[in-house]
Amino acid sequence: MNDDQALASYVAQGNKHAFELLIRKHERLVTHMVGRLINNSEDLEEICQDVFLKVFEKISEFNFQSKLSTWIATIAYRHAINHLRKKKIEIADLPADEKFAERFIADEDPFDAVEENEMEALVMKMIEKLPPQYRAVLTLYHLENMNYAEIGEATGMPDGTVKNYLFRARQLLKEKVKTYLGNEV
Amino acid sequence: MEEGSNPSGVDAEAYRVVFNSLKKEPAYKLSPDFASRVAARAHAPAKTFDWDKFFLIGGMVLFLAVLVYAIAVTQFTFSAGVFRFFESYSTLFVFGTVFIVALHLLEKKLLGHISTGNNR
């Protein structure tokens, strides 16, 4: 039995300290996932709480077919997406929509030259404007170091779609950054 | 880079900025006692009695009882008193009711739209 299995089994038996440990171990993952998707710090804590309460409720059904972190990421992703749906924020199937790319890159005129750290802050702002599915795969890949299969499992997307979204999201960001860098030169 | 090629110039610089930013921790923070609070909540004993439901149902039962009592005591009929007045303006009252309900629905829809910030 590995650490995750032992921890999950203690939590399922109702051990409060084990659950607290599980939360501490995975709160970074859940916060990143939920925070990136909902873009609203007011609701962040409440949704993260709901995610962990769902984890607690369902942990006895967890069968270790995947890593515990991937399973928790799945719950976090679904909660965040449901929250967006409740708030009637559009979660379209992702676009063959070339217009989105054009709008995204052309949106806001690049202003004067920006410093490197300002540029990183700008990219963070740009990420917020990407569709939720793009934000989810970027977060799981770059911040949580998950592989395509794990991201696919967490989000319910096929591996090919995960790769495609990563590619398109990074390319959109790169094109947008280029408009700023071009202005610097 | 994305298509297996090796970007150079502004493309390479732009990718470098993007990859660095994507590795950066976002500033989302939970309160320091988050873990203990959620664990305590998960282990809190289940509510044994729902007082909200009790007062709601109790209130409705009481209201019906008083209504039945009032009807019995006053020997109420629809042709009495104020209802005779309503009868002469029935269209106006129907219109007024529909107008107020429609206004509320419209307000709810518009305010809901604004508060979700759904302006895409």
Tab-separated table of C-alpha atoms in Angstrom, chain B:
chain	number	residue	atom	x	y	z
B	1	MET	CA	8.864	24.729	-31.129
B	2	GLU	CA	5.140	23.854	-31.145
B	3	GLU	CA	5.337	22.279	-34.590
B	4	GLY	CA	8.636	20.545	-33.933
B	5	SER	CA	10.556	23.438	-35.433
B	6	ASN	CA	13.141	25.536	-33.668
B	7	PRO	CA	11.863	29.088	-33.348
B	8	SER	CA	14.259	31.971	-33.517
B	9	GLY	CA	14.192	35.738	-33.105
B	10	VAL	CA	11.025	37.288	-31.710
B	11	ASP	CA	9.195	33.915	-31.816
B	12	ALA	CA	11.804	32.307	-29.557
B	13	GLU	CA	11.787	35.278	-27.193
B	14	ALA	CA	7.979	35.241	-27.065
B	15	TYR	CA	7.914	31.495	-26.300
B	16	ARG	CA	10.525	32.001	-23.580
B	17	VAL	CA	8.317	34.631	-21.904
B	18	VAL	CA	5.232	32.422	-22.258
B	19	PHE	CA	6.882	29.298	-20.795
B	20	ASN	CA	8.395	31.279	-17.908
B	21	SER	CA	5.023	32.810	-17.111
B	22	LEU	CA	3.221	29.481	-17.286
B	23	LYS	CA	5.605	28.076	-14.669
B	24	LYS	CA	4.917	30.975	-12.344
B	25	GLU	CA	2.689	30.295	-9.331
B	26	PRO	CA	-0.582	32.253	-9.562
B	27	ALA	CA	-1.328	34.452	-6.551
B	28	TYR	CA	-4.441	32.553	-5.434
B	29	LYS	CA	-4.406	32.043	-1.683
B	30	LEU	CA	-6.642	30.190	0.723
B	31	SER	CA	-6.901	31.202	4.366
B	32	PRO	CA	-4.258	29.605	6.632
B	33	ASP	CA	-6.835	27.575	8.566
B	34	PHE	CA	-8.524	26.263	5.396
B	35	ALA	CA	-7.520	22.615	5.887
B	36	SER	CA	-8.562	22.395	9.532
B	37	ARG	CA	-11.825	24.271	8.885
B	38	VAL	CA	-12.855	21.994	6.002
B	39	ALA	CA	-11.820	18.854	7.913
B	40	ALA	CA	-13.876	20.000	10.909
B	41	ARG	CA	-16.851	20.689	8.668
B	42	ALA	CA	-16.610	17.285	7.020
B	43	HIS	CA	-16.582	15.602	10.418
B	44	ALA	CA	-19.294	17.746	11.981
B	45	PRO	CA	-22.240	15.652	13.182
B	46	ALA	CA	-25.100	15.611	10.731
B	47	LYS	CA	-27.920	18.038	11.471
B	48	THR	CA	-30.504	16.119	13.444
B	49	PHE	CA	-33.328	18.571	13.081
B	50	ASP	CA	-34.009	21.067	10.292
B	51	TRP	CA	-35.471	24.096	12.084
B	52	ASP	CA	-35.852	26.070	8.827
B	53	LYS	CA	-38.113	23.407	7.383
B	54	PHE	CA	-39.994	23.160	10.685
B	55	PHE	CA	-40.805	26.889	10.719
B	56	LEU	CA	-41.714	26.941	7.015
B	57	ILE	CA	-44.134	24.022	7.248
B	58	GLY	CA	-45.416	25.149	10.656
B	59	GLY	CA	-46.094	28.635	9.286
B	60	MET	CA	-47.975	27.276	6.289
B	61	VAL	CA	-50.121	24.959	8.422
B	62	LEU	CA	-50.876	27.784	10.850
B	63	PHE	CA	-51.788	30.129	7.981
B	64	LEU	CA	-54.207	27.574	6.503
B	65	ALA	CA	-55.769	26.912	9.899
B	66	VAL	CA	-56.322	30.630	10.525
B	67	LEU	CA	-57.712	31.057	6.991
B	68	VAL	CA	-60.207	28.221	7.445
B	69	TYR	CA	-61.178	29.587	10.861
B	70	ALA	CA	-61.627	33.128	9.463
B	71	ILE	CA	-63.774	31.869	6.584
B	72	ALA	CA	-65.938	29.879	8.966
B	73	VAL	CA	-66.366	32.718	11.458
B	74	THR	CA	-67.011	35.529	8.937
B	75	GLN	CA	-69.162	33.406	6.614
B	76	PHE	CA	-67.060	34.773	3.760
B	77	THR	CA	-68.325	34.826	0.200
B	78	PHE	CA	-66.649	36.230	-2.925
B	79	SER	CA	-69.628	38.500	-3.566
B	80	ALA	CA	-68.965	40.373	-0.340
B	81	GLY	CA	-67.254	43.708	0.306
B	82	VAL	CA	-64.080	44.497	-1.512
B	83	PHE	CA	-64.450	41.652	-4.034
B	84	ARG	CA	-67.497	43.360	-5.536
B	85	PHE	CA	-65.234	46.344	-6.244
B	86	PHE	CA	-62.579	44.127	-7.845
B	87	GLU	CA	-65.239	42.593	-10.089
B	88	SER	CA	-65.836	45.888	-11.928
B	89	TYR	CA	-62.090	46.293	-12.699
B	90	SER	CA	-61.159	42.682	-13.403
B	91	THR	CA	-59.223	43.459	-16.644
B	92	LEU	CA	-57.218	46.159	-14.881
B	93	PHE	CA	-56.265	43.798	-12.053
B	94	VAL	CA	-55.296	40.992	-14.413
B	95	PHE	CA	-53.176	43.447	-16.441
B	96	GLY	CA	-51.615	44.874	-13.243
B	97	THR	CA	-50.701	41.415	-11.975
B	98	VAL	CA	-49.212	40.328	-15.309
B	99	PHE	CA	-47.288	43.628	-15.587
B	100	ILE	CA	-45.772	43.348	-12.103
B	101	VAL	CA	-44.763	39.697	-12.620
B	102	ALA	CA	-43.244	40.509	-16.035
B	103	LEU	CA	-41.355	43.467	-14.550
B	104	HIS	CA	-39.885	41.253	-11.806
B	105	LEU	CA	-38.863	38.575	-14.280
B	106	LEU	CA	-37.224	41.148	-16.547
B	107	GLU	CA	-35.395	42.781	-13.644
B	108	LYS	CA	-34.165	39.411	-12.395
B	109	LYS	CA	-32.920	38.481	-15.844
B	110	LEU	CA	-31.155	41.792	-16.446
B	111	LEU	CA	-29.617	42.016	-12.966
B	112	GLY	CA	-28.501	38.383	-13.153
B	113	HIS	CA	-26.821	39.114	-16.466
B	114	ILE	CA	-24.985	42.143	-15.084
B	115	SER	CA	-23.897	40.475	-11.832
B	116	THR	CA	-22.341	37.476	-13.612
B	117	GLY	CA	-20.352	39.902	-15.727
B	118	ASN	CA	-21.416	37.915	-18.756
B	119	ASN	CA	-20.626	40.523	-21.320
B	120	ARG	CA	-18.774	38.395	-23.798
